XYZ file of C-alpha atoms in Angstrom:
721
model
C -81.708 -62.935 88.642
C -80.084 -63.994 85.564
C -76.803 -62.677 84.374
C -77.042 -60.789 81.192
C -73.805 -60.964 79.038
C -73.886 -57.881 76.635
C -71.629 -58.291 73.558
C -69.284 -55.423 73.112
C -68.254 -54.182 69.535
C -64.749 -55.336 68.636
C -62.692 -52.030 68.139
C -59.728 -53.766 66.931
C -61.594 -55.243 64.035
C -63.293 -52.220 63.369
C -59.964 -50.300 63.154
C -58.478 -53.008 60.905
C -61.526 -52.323 58.515
C -60.934 -48.589 58.289
C -57.227 -48.984 57.240
C -57.772 -50.743 53.946
C -60.335 -48.186 53.050
C -58.077 -45.288 53.309
C -55.463 -47.202 51.497
C -58.121 -48.106 48.769
C -58.653 -44.284 48.484
C -54.997 -43.477 48.379
C -54.502 -46.122 45.808
C -57.384 -44.927 43.905
C -56.075 -41.314 43.818
C -52.650 -42.508 42.875
C -54.143 -44.383 40.043
C -56.060 -41.451 38.901
C -52.838 -39.430 38.980
C -50.924 -41.873 37.068
C -53.653 -42.392 34.582
C -53.652 -38.657 34.115
C -49.813 -38.725 33.716
C -49.889 -41.418 31.092
C -52.669 -39.841 29.241
C -50.581 -36.610 29.290
C -47.421 -38.363 28.156
C -49.577 -39.953 25.443
C -50.693 -36.663 24.252
C -47.303 -35.243 24.236
C -45.796 -38.437 22.640
C -48.579 -39.055 20.172
C -50.322 -36.000 19.561
C -47.742 -33.346 20.078
C -44.498 -35.410 19.665
C -43.739 -34.016 16.232
C -44.068 -30.415 17.374
C -41.809 -30.939 20.257
C -39.121 -32.875 18.191
C -39.183 -29.969 15.658
C -38.603 -27.436 18.516
C -35.983 -29.532 19.899
C -34.146 -29.757 16.513
C -35.030 -26.233 15.754
C -32.249 -24.147 13.853
C -31.685 -20.674 12.485
C -30.324 -19.475 9.256
C -28.325 -16.494 9.325
C -26.364 -14.936 6.495
C -22.539 -14.618 6.834
C -20.723 -12.436 4.332
C -17.040 -12.765 3.256
C -14.995 -10.167 1.405
C -13.793 -10.729 -1.990
C -10.580 -9.495 -3.550
C -10.683 -5.558 -4.629
C -10.433 -4.826 -8.077
C -6.913 -3.875 -9.283
C -5.645 -0.486 -10.671
C -3.932 0.101 -14.070
C -2.267 3.043 -15.712
C -3.741 4.078 -19.193
C -1.434 1.872 -21.190
C -2.608 -1.283 -18.946
C 0.588 -1.496 -16.714
C -0.634 -2.935 -13.494
C -0.014 -0.191 -10.642
C -2.039 -1.946 -7.709
C -2.698 -5.648 -7.426
C -3.639 -8.275 -5.261
C -1.431 -10.896 -3.806
C -3.288 -13.988 -2.421
C -2.424 -15.346 0.921
C -3.614 -18.439 2.886
C -5.579 -17.427 5.941
C -7.163 -19.167 8.916
C -10.367 -17.341 9.968
C -13.009 -17.536 12.826
C -16.552 -16.500 12.869
C -18.544 -16.670 16.202
C -22.246 -16.802 16.665
C -24.317 -14.312 18.772
C -24.327 -16.904 21.583
C -21.011 -18.462 21.461
C -19.779 -18.472 25.157
C -16.258 -17.109 26.074
C -15.155 -20.553 27.502
C -15.999 -22.290 24.091
C -13.779 -19.434 22.461
C -11.051 -20.205 24.710
C -11.439 -24.028 24.041
C -11.256 -23.386 20.381
C -8.007 -20.984 20.892
C -6.276 -23.795 22.993
C -6.960 -26.510 20.133
C -5.594 -23.967 17.429
C -2.509 -23.270 19.445
C -1.707 -27.071 18.957
C -2.289 -26.717 15.335
C -0.887 -23.497 14.076
C 2.323 -21.482 15.255
C 1.341 -18.122 16.847
C 3.629 -15.563 18.072
C 2.428 -13.865 21.425
C 1.209 -10.543 20.510
C 3.470 -7.789 21.960
C 0.679 -5.562 22.213
C -1.277 -7.776 24.727
C -2.464 -5.238 27.426
C -2.840 -5.986 31.028
C -6.611 -6.043 30.543
C -6.323 -8.697 27.792
C -4.415 -10.890 30.213
C -6.649 -10.417 33.280
C -9.708 -11.466 30.964
C -7.703 -14.544 29.960
C -6.789 -15.508 33.496
C -10.380 -15.121 34.852
C -11.724 -17.233 31.959
C -9.086 -20.015 32.564
C -9.467 -19.669 36.470
C -13.345 -19.396 36.680
C -13.625 -20.835 40.199
C -10.649 -19.357 41.740
C -11.930 -15.937 40.408
C -15.540 -16.375 41.775
C -14.094 -17.655 45.034
C -12.274 -14.332 45.548
C -15.506 -12.466 45.560
C -17.297 -11.586 48.800
C -21.063 -12.566 49.156
C -21.982 -9.030 48.616
C -20.052 -8.847 45.477
C -21.428 -12.088 44.150
C -24.806 -10.184 44.346
C -23.887 -7.274 42.129
C -25.210 -7.313 38.542
C -22.772 -9.002 36.096
C -20.816 -6.011 34.864
C -20.166 -4.811 38.304
C -19.249 -8.300 39.502
C -17.010 -8.899 36.873
C -15.191 -5.564 37.405
C -14.524 -6.708 40.868
C -13.066 -9.992 39.418
C -10.877 -8.020 37.230
C -9.539 -5.871 40.300
C -8.920 -9.085 42.197
C -6.540 -10.488 39.656
C -2.989 -9.798 41.057
C 0.367 -9.232 39.504
C 1.414 -12.899 40.663
C -1.520 -14.281 38.779
C -0.347 -12.509 35.512
C 3.261 -13.635 36.190
C 2.272 -17.153 36.348
C 1.026 -17.089 32.730
C 3.255 -19.037 30.565
C 4.176 -18.380 27.034
C 1.724 -20.957 25.989
C -0.856 -18.991 27.932
C 0.180 -15.871 25.998
C -0.007 -17.497 22.664
C -3.573 -18.700 23.511
C -4.743 -15.229 24.874
C -3.421 -13.811 21.511
C -5.610 -16.196 19.437
C -8.458 -15.488 21.799
C -8.042 -11.553 21.312
C -7.965 -12.187 17.544
C -11.110 -14.231 17.798
C -12.869 -11.314 19.890
C -11.895 -8.599 17.546
C -14.525 -9.363 15.090
C -18.268 -8.873 15.124
C -20.684 -11.914 15.688
C -21.241 -13.773 12.209
C -18.341 -11.967 10.551
C -14.897 -13.493 9.770
C -11.707 -12.363 11.339
C -8.260 -13.492 10.498
C -6.471 -15.502 13.245
C -3.522 -16.028 11.004
C -3.043 -14.489 7.553
C 0.766 -14.225 7.255
C 3.165 -17.050 7.042
C 0.474 -19.668 6.863
C 1.890 -22.900 5.821
C 0.323 -25.773 3.906
C 0.878 -28.096 6.771
C -1.235 -25.846 9.161
C -3.965 -25.569 6.674
C -4.066 -29.223 6.454
C -4.074 -29.846 10.127
C -6.880 -27.121 10.811
C -8.955 -28.668 7.936
C -8.606 -31.983 9.161
C -10.011 -30.665 12.673
C -12.635 -28.383 11.621
C -15.456 -30.425 13.071
C -13.845 -29.693 16.896
C -13.273 -26.185 15.833
C -16.609 -24.558 15.456
C -16.454 -21.098 13.779
C -12.900 -21.687 12.255
C -12.407 -21.931 8.539
C -9.320 -21.974 6.176
C -9.747 -19.515 3.112
C -7.629 -17.267 1.159
C -7.156 -13.485 1.928
C -5.339 -10.698 -0.165
C -2.894 -8.050 0.407
C -2.402 -4.863 -1.929
C 1.116 -4.595 -3.573
C 2.424 -1.524 -5.427
C 4.263 -2.235 -8.614
C 6.188 1.061 -8.835
C 6.788 1.540 -4.975
C 6.436 5.269 -4.221
C 5.375 6.335 -7.731
C 1.881 8.072 -7.285
C 1.808 6.369 -3.969
C 0.115 9.280 -2.207
C -2.552 9.571 -5.132
C -3.342 5.712 -5.080
C -4.395 5.802 -1.497
C -4.504 2.939 1.053
C -6.790 0.062 2.123
C -7.806 -0.414 5.889
C -6.592 -3.576 7.630
C -9.079 -5.865 9.238
C -8.321 -4.359 12.676
C -8.893 -0.938 11.514
C -12.176 -1.793 9.761
C -14.293 0.940 8.455
C -13.463 4.509 9.279
C -15.153 5.913 12.611
C -16.252 8.982 10.836
C -18.157 6.869 8.028
C -19.651 3.893 10.250
C -23.310 4.919 9.510
C -22.718 5.149 5.880
C -20.877 1.845 5.322
C -23.177 -0.190 7.627
C -26.182 1.157 5.620
C -24.163 -0.176 2.416
C -24.067 -3.821 3.954
C -20.478 -3.599 5.306
C -19.323 -5.316 8.495
C -17.609 -3.052 10.992
C -14.342 -5.022 10.435
C -14.487 -5.140 6.618
C -11.414 -3.653 4.695
C -12.276 -0.412 2.789
C -10.446 2.116 0.835
C -9.177 4.779 3.444
C -7.810 7.406 1.152
C -7.618 9.005 -2.279
C -8.383 6.768 -5.156
C -8.981 3.732 -3.174
C -11.583 5.601 -1.326
C -12.789 7.536 -4.030
C -13.695 4.408 -6.063
C -14.464 2.035 -3.296
C -18.058 1.305 -4.414
C -16.269 -0.019 -7.846
C -13.256 -1.632 -6.346
C -15.055 -3.586 -3.395
C -17.122 -5.886 -5.424
C -19.861 -7.919 -4.233
C -19.208 -9.928 -1.133
C -19.882 -13.747 -1.042
C -22.854 -14.792 1.119
C -23.176 -18.059 2.931
C -26.015 -19.510 5.191
C -24.645 -20.488 8.515
C -27.059 -22.954 10.167
C -27.297 -22.250 13.982
C -28.496 -24.822 16.704
C -30.629 -24.008 19.555
C -27.610 -23.092 21.486
C -26.469 -20.548 18.859
C -23.648 -22.753 17.542
C -22.814 -22.829 13.956
C -23.837 -26.434 12.675
C -23.260 -26.065 8.869
C -22.289 -23.184 6.586
C -23.630 -23.517 2.831
C -22.402 -21.004 0.217
C -25.559 -18.920 -1.219
C -23.668 -16.663 -3.387
C -19.951 -16.865 -4.341
C -19.534 -13.047 -4.736
C -17.799 -11.051 -7.515
C -14.583 -9.555 -7.531
C -14.323 -5.799 -7.550
C -14.170 -4.113 -11.045
C -10.848 -2.577 -12.307
C -9.706 1.092 -12.717
C -7.866 2.168 -15.691
C -6.307 5.368 -14.824
C -5.665 8.294 -17.129
C -2.032 8.377 -15.948
C 0.829 7.162 -18.032
C 2.895 5.576 -15.513
C 6.397 5.759 -17.560
C 5.679 9.403 -18.201
C 4.775 9.901 -14.576
C 8.047 8.464 -13.454
C 10.092 10.515 -16.012
C 8.248 13.665 -14.748
C 9.142 12.635 -11.071
C 12.699 12.275 -11.868
C 12.756 15.645 -13.832
C 11.465 17.272 -10.703
C 14.033 15.712 -8.524
C 16.880 16.360 -11.012
C 15.947 20.059 -10.893
C 15.279 20.583 -7.319
C 18.955 19.402 -6.892
C 19.949 22.384 -9.077
C 17.564 24.568 -7.235
C 19.045 23.514 -3.823
C 22.590 24.169 -5.130
C 21.526 27.950 -5.699
C 21.934 30.776 -3.266
C 19.176 31.419 -0.886
C 17.286 28.202 -1.350
C 17.229 27.030 2.183
C 13.466 27.166 2.342
C 13.029 25.487 -0.818
C 11.564 21.949 -0.491
C 9.019 21.009 -3.029
C 8.001 21.414 -6.702
C 4.769 20.210 -8.530
C 4.056 19.252 -12.245
C 0.459 18.469 -13.926
C 0.299 17.311 -17.261
C -3.303 16.741 -18.842
C -4.947 16.257 -22.158
C -6.759 19.660 -22.736
C -9.798 18.244 -24.335
C -10.711 15.385 -22.333
C -9.435 16.450 -19.042
C -7.592 13.359 -18.315
C -4.526 13.734 -16.207
C -1.387 12.315 -17.819
C 0.779 13.032 -14.833
C 0.486 14.423 -11.619
C 3.669 14.691 -9.927
C 5.094 16.361 -6.745
C 8.193 15.894 -4.828
C 9.015 16.988 -1.459
C 12.409 17.045 0.516
C 11.873 15.716 3.934
C 13.831 16.552 7.185
C 16.383 13.869 6.356
C 17.072 15.404 2.790
C 15.179 12.529 1.084
C 12.738 12.835 -1.601
C 9.124 11.981 -0.913
C 6.236 11.461 -3.256
C 3.948 14.571 -2.912
C 1.625 14.253 -5.696
C -1.299 15.141 -3.786
C 0.135 18.694 -2.929
C -1.045 19.453 -6.488
C -4.558 19.808 -5.225
C -4.266 20.197 -1.497
C -1.773 23.168 -1.231
C -2.013 26.612 -2.790
C 0.530 29.236 -3.631
C 0.791 32.748 -5.473
C 1.095 31.960 -9.167
C 2.549 35.399 -10.467
C 2.238 36.304 -14.058
C 1.262 32.789 -15.286
C -2.485 33.908 -14.558
C -2.352 37.217 -16.722
C -4.066 35.331 -19.575
C -7.095 35.253 -17.299
C -6.614 39.078 -16.366
C -6.842 39.940 -20.106
C -9.871 37.826 -20.792
C -11.624 39.006 -17.502
C -11.266 42.640 -18.854
C -12.600 41.552 -22.032
C -15.635 39.622 -20.479
C -16.312 42.637 -18.192
C -16.016 45.124 -21.294
C -13.114 47.007 -19.486
C -10.968 46.411 -22.656
C -11.289 44.863 -25.930
C -9.017 42.659 -28.040
C -7.613 45.706 -29.754
C -7.038 47.788 -26.478
C -3.614 49.513 -26.087
C -2.082 50.701 -22.849
C 1.202 52.595 -22.386
C 3.334 50.545 -20.090
C 4.494 52.946 -17.320
C 5.001 52.802 -13.804
C 1.830 53.358 -11.840
C 2.152 55.843 -8.916
C -0.599 56.906 -6.417
C -0.404 59.287 -3.815
C 1.499 58.011 -0.793
C 2.524 54.614 -2.088
C 5.533 53.188 -3.978
C 5.329 53.011 -7.763
C 4.175 49.820 -9.120
C 5.926 48.879 -12.481
C 6.795 46.200 -14.887
C 10.021 44.385 -14.400
C 11.575 45.939 -17.693
C 10.341 49.392 -16.943
C 11.125 50.297 -13.327
C 11.720 54.104 -13.793
C 9.642 54.591 -17.059
C 12.891 54.306 -19.331
C 11.115 51.721 -21.560
C 7.385 52.988 -21.889
C 6.034 50.725 -24.851
C 2.418 50.965 -26.325
C 1.201 47.386 -25.967
C -2.024 45.390 -27.037
C -2.869 42.097 -25.311
C -0.514 40.010 -27.233
C 2.382 42.320 -26.524
C 1.441 42.576 -23.079
C 1.647 38.552 -22.453
C 4.596 38.468 -24.370
C 6.561 40.877 -22.486
C 4.630 40.016 -19.274
C 3.561 43.663 -18.721
C 2.513 44.321 -15.165
C 1.487 47.766 -16.003
C -1.134 46.541 -18.685
C -2.425 44.261 -16.101
C -2.720 47.128 -13.468
C -4.610 49.428 -15.898
C -7.019 46.428 -16.873
C -7.798 46.146 -13.220
C -8.539 49.751 -12.754
C -10.963 49.782 -15.726
C -12.741 46.895 -14.383
C -13.061 48.758 -10.956
C -14.320 51.746 -12.790
C -11.286 54.091 -11.530
C -9.559 56.691 -13.469
C -5.832 56.818 -13.179
C -4.297 60.102 -12.424
C -0.579 60.095 -11.736
C 0.176 60.602 -7.895
C -3.618 60.872 -7.473
C -5.743 58.741 -4.968
C -6.839 55.452 -6.084
C -10.870 55.091 -5.518
C -12.399 51.880 -6.297
C -15.157 49.541 -4.520
C -13.989 46.487 -2.525
C -16.426 44.677 -4.560
C -14.026 44.769 -7.443
C -12.480 41.782 -5.605
C -15.455 39.811 -5.964
C -16.115 40.911 -9.585
C -12.280 39.777 -10.437
C -12.749 36.553 -8.634
C -15.831 35.734 -10.570
C -14.190 35.982 -13.864
C -11.069 34.058 -12.559
C -13.507 31.294 -11.321
C -14.425 30.817 -15.088
C -11.061 29.462 -15.748
C -10.859 27.097 -12.631
C -8.772 29.634 -10.544
C -10.199 29.904 -6.871
C -12.757 27.134 -7.199
C -12.417 23.404 -7.108
C -11.497 21.837 -10.276
C -13.961 18.888 -9.668
C -11.150 16.078 -9.852
C -12.151 12.804 -8.879
C -10.033 12.788 -5.518
C -11.060 13.666 -1.954
C -9.559 16.530 -0.096
C -9.299 19.154 -3.036
C -8.684 22.748 -1.804
C -9.714 25.841 -3.338
C -6.717 28.149 -2.339
C -6.810 31.138 -0.193
C -8.282 34.551 -0.821
C -6.184 37.413 0.043
C -7.839 39.085 3.336
C -6.307 42.525 2.949
C -9.336 44.741 1.620
C -6.985 47.756 0.702
C -8.355 48.467 -2.753
C -4.812 48.923 -4.169
C -4.395 45.137 -3.753
C -6.669 44.824 -6.763
C -3.519 45.554 -8.838
C -1.578 42.755 -7.168
C -4.639 40.470 -7.810
C -4.277 41.224 -11.484
C -0.573 40.070 -11.701
C -1.149 36.762 -9.479
C 0.258 38.262 -6.339
C -2.793 38.359 -4.100
C -4.934 35.157 -4.169
C -3.336 31.753 -3.922
C -4.289 28.813 -6.240
C -3.381 24.999 -6.257
C -1.138 23.689 -9.150
C -4.162 21.629 -10.437
C -6.171 24.982 -10.713
C -3.350 26.384 -12.784
C -3.487 23.350 -14.929
C -7.093 23.558 -15.439
C -6.805 27.290 -16.354
C -4.020 26.466 -18.990
C -6.122 23.695 -20.562
C -8.865 26.273 -20.821
C -6.765 28.540 -22.895
C -5.257 25.583 -24.984
C -8.594 24.088 -25.870
C -10.276 27.384 -26.989
C -12.094 28.252 -24.032
C -13.706 25.250 -22.400
C -13.209 24.365 -18.644
C -13.039 20.636 -18.558
C -13.192 18.642 -15.254
C -9.896 16.988 -14.729
C -10.128 13.284 -14.111
C -7.794 10.399 -12.926
C -10.081 7.824 -14.585
C -9.839 6.723 -18.139
C -12.135 3.578 -17.905
C -13.650 0.887 -15.665
C -13.132 -2.707 -16.845
C -14.457 -6.200 -15.551
C -11.945 -8.256 -13.805
C -9.484 -10.162 -15.867
C -10.375 -13.754 -16.472
C -6.928 -15.240 -17.265
C -4.590 -12.873 -15.597
C -2.789 -12.230 -18.996
C -5.218 -9.762 -20.566
C -7.385 -7.067 -18.889
C -11.160 -7.505 -18.766
C -13.739 -6.070 -21.064
C -14.768 -2.328 -20.806
C -17.536 -1.567 -18.274
C -17.567 2.157 -18.450
C -15.705 4.779 -20.404
C -15.173 8.141 -18.791
C -16.587 10.845 -21.115
C -15.189 14.465 -20.960
C -17.361 16.772 -18.729
C -17.473 20.500 -19.832
C -18.103 22.586 -16.443
C -18.525 25.898 -18.368
C -17.576 27.933 -21.605
C -15.472 31.259 -21.250
C -18.065 33.879 -22.313
C -15.969 35.652 -24.930
C -15.964 35.302 -28.799
C -13.198 32.849 -29.836
C -11.228 35.701 -31.536
C -10.525 36.832 -27.667
C -9.130 33.390 -26.967
C -7.115 33.334 -29.967
C -5.652 36.756 -28.934
C -4.304 35.215 -25.595
C -3.167 32.018 -27.465
C -1.229 34.397 -29.843
C 0.156 36.025 -26.655
C 1.086 32.693 -25.212
C 2.909 31.708 -28.373
C 4.669 35.062 -28.371
C 5.940 34.253 -24.854
C 7.956 31.376 -26.055
C 8.633 32.459 -29.556
C 8.556 36.324 -29.558
C 11.745 38.653 -29.628
C 10.943 39.740 -26.245
C 9.144 36.570 -24.788
C 9.961 35.746 -21.307
C 9.940 32.200 -22.288
C 12.111 32.451 -25.417
C 15.138 30.198 -25.539
C 13.827 27.255 -23.589
C 11.842 25.163 -25.881
C 13.798 25.551 -29.242
C 15.036 21.919 -29.140
C 11.502 20.408 -29.125
C 10.075 18.657 -32.310
C 6.899 20.833 -31.758
C 5.870 24.528 -30.838
C 5.136 25.310 -27.349
C 2.864 28.142 -26.359
C 2.725 29.220 -22.453
C 3.034 31.807 -19.834
C 5.755 32.161 -17.344
C 5.298 33.434 -13.783
C 7.149 34.718 -10.907
C 5.462 35.751 -7.586
C 6.959 37.617 -4.852
C 5.408 35.803 -1.757
C 5.718 35.080 2.033
C 6.929 31.709 3.281
C 4.224 29.757 5.061
C 6.012 26.306 5.192
C 7.007 23.835 7.751
C 9.900 25.888 9.033
C 7.998 28.019 11.606
C 11.093 30.102 12.471
C 11.227 31.476 9.078
C 7.394 32.224 8.674
C 6.700 35.267 6.606
C 10.119 35.434 5.091
C 10.123 36.879 1.661
C 10.568 34.247 -1.095
C 10.120 33.993 -4.691
C 7.505 31.291 -6.499
C 8.132 30.642 -10.066
C 5.639 28.939 -12.363
C 4.813 28.034 -15.898
C 1.623 27.197 -17.660
C 1.625 25.972 -21.264
C 0.825 23.505 -24.016
C 2.043 21.704 -27.277
C 1.814 21.578 -30.069
C 0.739 25.173 -30.109
C -1.533 24.649 -33.260
C -3.558 21.718 -31.868
C -2.668 20.820 -28.315
C -2.152 17.300 -27.195
C -0.710 18.117 -23.811
C -1.220 21.080 -21.415
C 1.117 21.468 -18.266
C 1.303 23.504 -15.192
C 4.780 23.668 -13.078
C 4.896 25.281 -9.931
C 8.152 25.907 -7.772
C 7.269 27.306 -4.455
C 9.637 29.256 -2.300
C 12.576 28.667 -4.798
C 14.907 31.309 -3.597
C 14.770 34.127 -0.851
C 13.893 37.766 -1.641
C 17.400 38.806 -0.648
C 19.101 39.260 -3.931
C 19.487 35.697 -4.798
C 19.237 34.880 -8.538
C 16.491 32.745 -10.192
C 17.953 29.478 -11.322
C 14.871 29.220 -13.592
C 14.122 25.519 -12.734
C 10.537 26.101 -13.460
C 11.636 26.581 -17.192
C 13.972 23.738 -17.255
C 11.314 21.460 -15.719
C 8.609 22.569 -18.339
C 11.081 21.968 -21.443
C 11.992 18.580 -20.118
C 8.483 17.447 -19.419
C 7.324 18.310 -23.169
C 10.390 16.430 -24.379
C 9.718 13.549 -22.392
C 6.270 13.338 -23.507
C 7.111 13.619 -27.276
C 10.056 11.355 -26.752
C 7.775 8.541 -25.434
C 5.241 9.049 -28.002
C 7.868 8.737 -30.880
C 9.411 5.632 -29.016
C 5.904 3.858 -28.809
C 5.146 4.855 -32.463
C 8.415 3.110 -33.670
C 7.694 0.115 -31.309
C 4.477 -0.370 -32.937
C 2.612 -0.500 -29.441
C -1.229 -0.531 -29.544
C -3.464 -0.123 -26.706
C -6.691 -0.452 -28.495
C -6.813 -4.160 -28.826
C -9.858 -6.142 -27.974
C -7.782 -8.701 -25.814
C -5.502 -5.917 -24.342
C -2.552 -7.584 -22.524
C -1.243 -6.666 -19.124
C 1.996 -4.908 -20.356
C 4.161 -5.276 -17.113
C 3.528 -8.613 -15.889
C 6.990 -9.218 -14.993
C 7.427 -6.178 -13.062
C 4.118 -6.920 -11.323
C 5.367 -10.302 -10.264
C 8.522 -8.922 -8.867
C 6.556 -6.643 -6.866
C 4.232 -9.473 -5.566
C 7.103 -11.643 -4.546
C 8.839 -8.667 -2.735
C 5.690 -8.333 -0.675
C 5.336 -11.826 -0.047
C 8.990 -12.097 1.090
């Protein structure tokens, strides 16, 4: 049998054939993937390359605003009252994405370039934040695993809690300087400038910072401004104040100012004229476009609009006259304080205005503080109220005529008024009826008859007087009398262009007999400015004019030597006309003239030395003390007043003088300083007028020079020193 040999397959060979096949498949797959990748890269680079390049280089344009200098304030004769002193400033503006680490880095660099004193108001929290930012790894290492998993705010709170006293004690004076700079950098809002240093910046510091601006993102060198006041305390309370950058816009007006385009840390007028005319004085802020890269960093800043300085205010006040009135008040207050019973006397007021335009020529008030020093209290003329006494009797007469209770020719016999169960009420000169005169309105005003005013009020109330009988009248008579008094500005806002004006206080005792006290100015209380508006209404023939502190608005000065062009002139505003014939107004004017010139006039003998004739009405009110000395509350005191105008024939100036709590109701004598003040104010006004006429001063020039450049420069130098 033949041996058959069967040839077996070579397994090893077959195995070697399978491996290359798998490799080939793998290589093919890799080839496909690489081809797809190359294709994708080609698409990205060739087809979409420009798109991605633009995205990579994409930037945002955002507007950054900067404040401009405020408008300045002049008096009516173009003497600079409030100006701006330019100061070098180093500022910082962060973007919305600027990390704290970058700000710390910038702060460290700035510390090497400028001199900064560590802020004494750095809080413990300020230093804790600084330590965490400069010891980030050490701070995070102190957190437990669970604390690290907390949300950002809670985790950071734990970091703050973990900062020890030893950590804070380890901070050097250099650290505290840097922390001070960092605190100032974080004080502002994103894309709004804050001052890092704005006082005592040297030229060398400006140069150093300017040379390194490329490595100091957000930092800039610029010019800031500070307000200076040429005449120190004169009108200081009326001129108002401007907020600091730290104070920013007032919290109670945040929404209003933000809606107007302000930033939260913008400097704005905080009070009185600075606040009242904020929209005029603020000007238009400059605008710049800041280019931000994709990380939110400021790459470039390009000025878009340089802004415009605020317009200038020209006040109606005459600063030379104002200063003289203030000194007159002080001099006579010293006389008053030297008199008996004057321990509660601490203030006096005077308002002078043009009765035809309402322009306030002087708004003066002085107050004696706890140290015995005099302080400007001009704002008290419209924020405080007092019983004015007989000075308001002109309004009582005209109210009687308007209500048809009396006529211009009504005659009453001055007699003590006695009601059942009450003490007699009489005129000062006729306590017991020994001088019972028949008086018409002129005579009643001349001699200041209380009885005439009582009888007028009773007629207005529809009451019939019976000696020792009952007094029956409707309490509505109070409202009726107030309605007529309001026509003169008594008991209502005058409308002056100053915030915070008060209306006075209404007597709250509804006993109908108080109607008689109302008629002689010893019930409701009024502000000195209201008394002045009432006097001006009598002076000009019956027109109640709105008082104003503003004469005109001017464009900014272009050269610093002359004021700018007139932008707006203030026109007189008539609030109402008294509803009586002109003959009735003339009757009261004759009565006012008789007060200062008549044989029995209560103001006779005080104005004889003046070059012009004065008409007016004196006032003395028995009142109750309600001042700062609480231990003397409700003590009996006397207020003295005067309201008048000159020349009597055609008034140029109308004044009101109020001396509250001048002396106690304990037998002390009246030093009559209300009359002395009034006479001296008129004299000061007409003396100034004569001096200026002789000097040939003209304030109507087209290129009107700034009249007090030397004084303003001295005040500016004083501020900078």
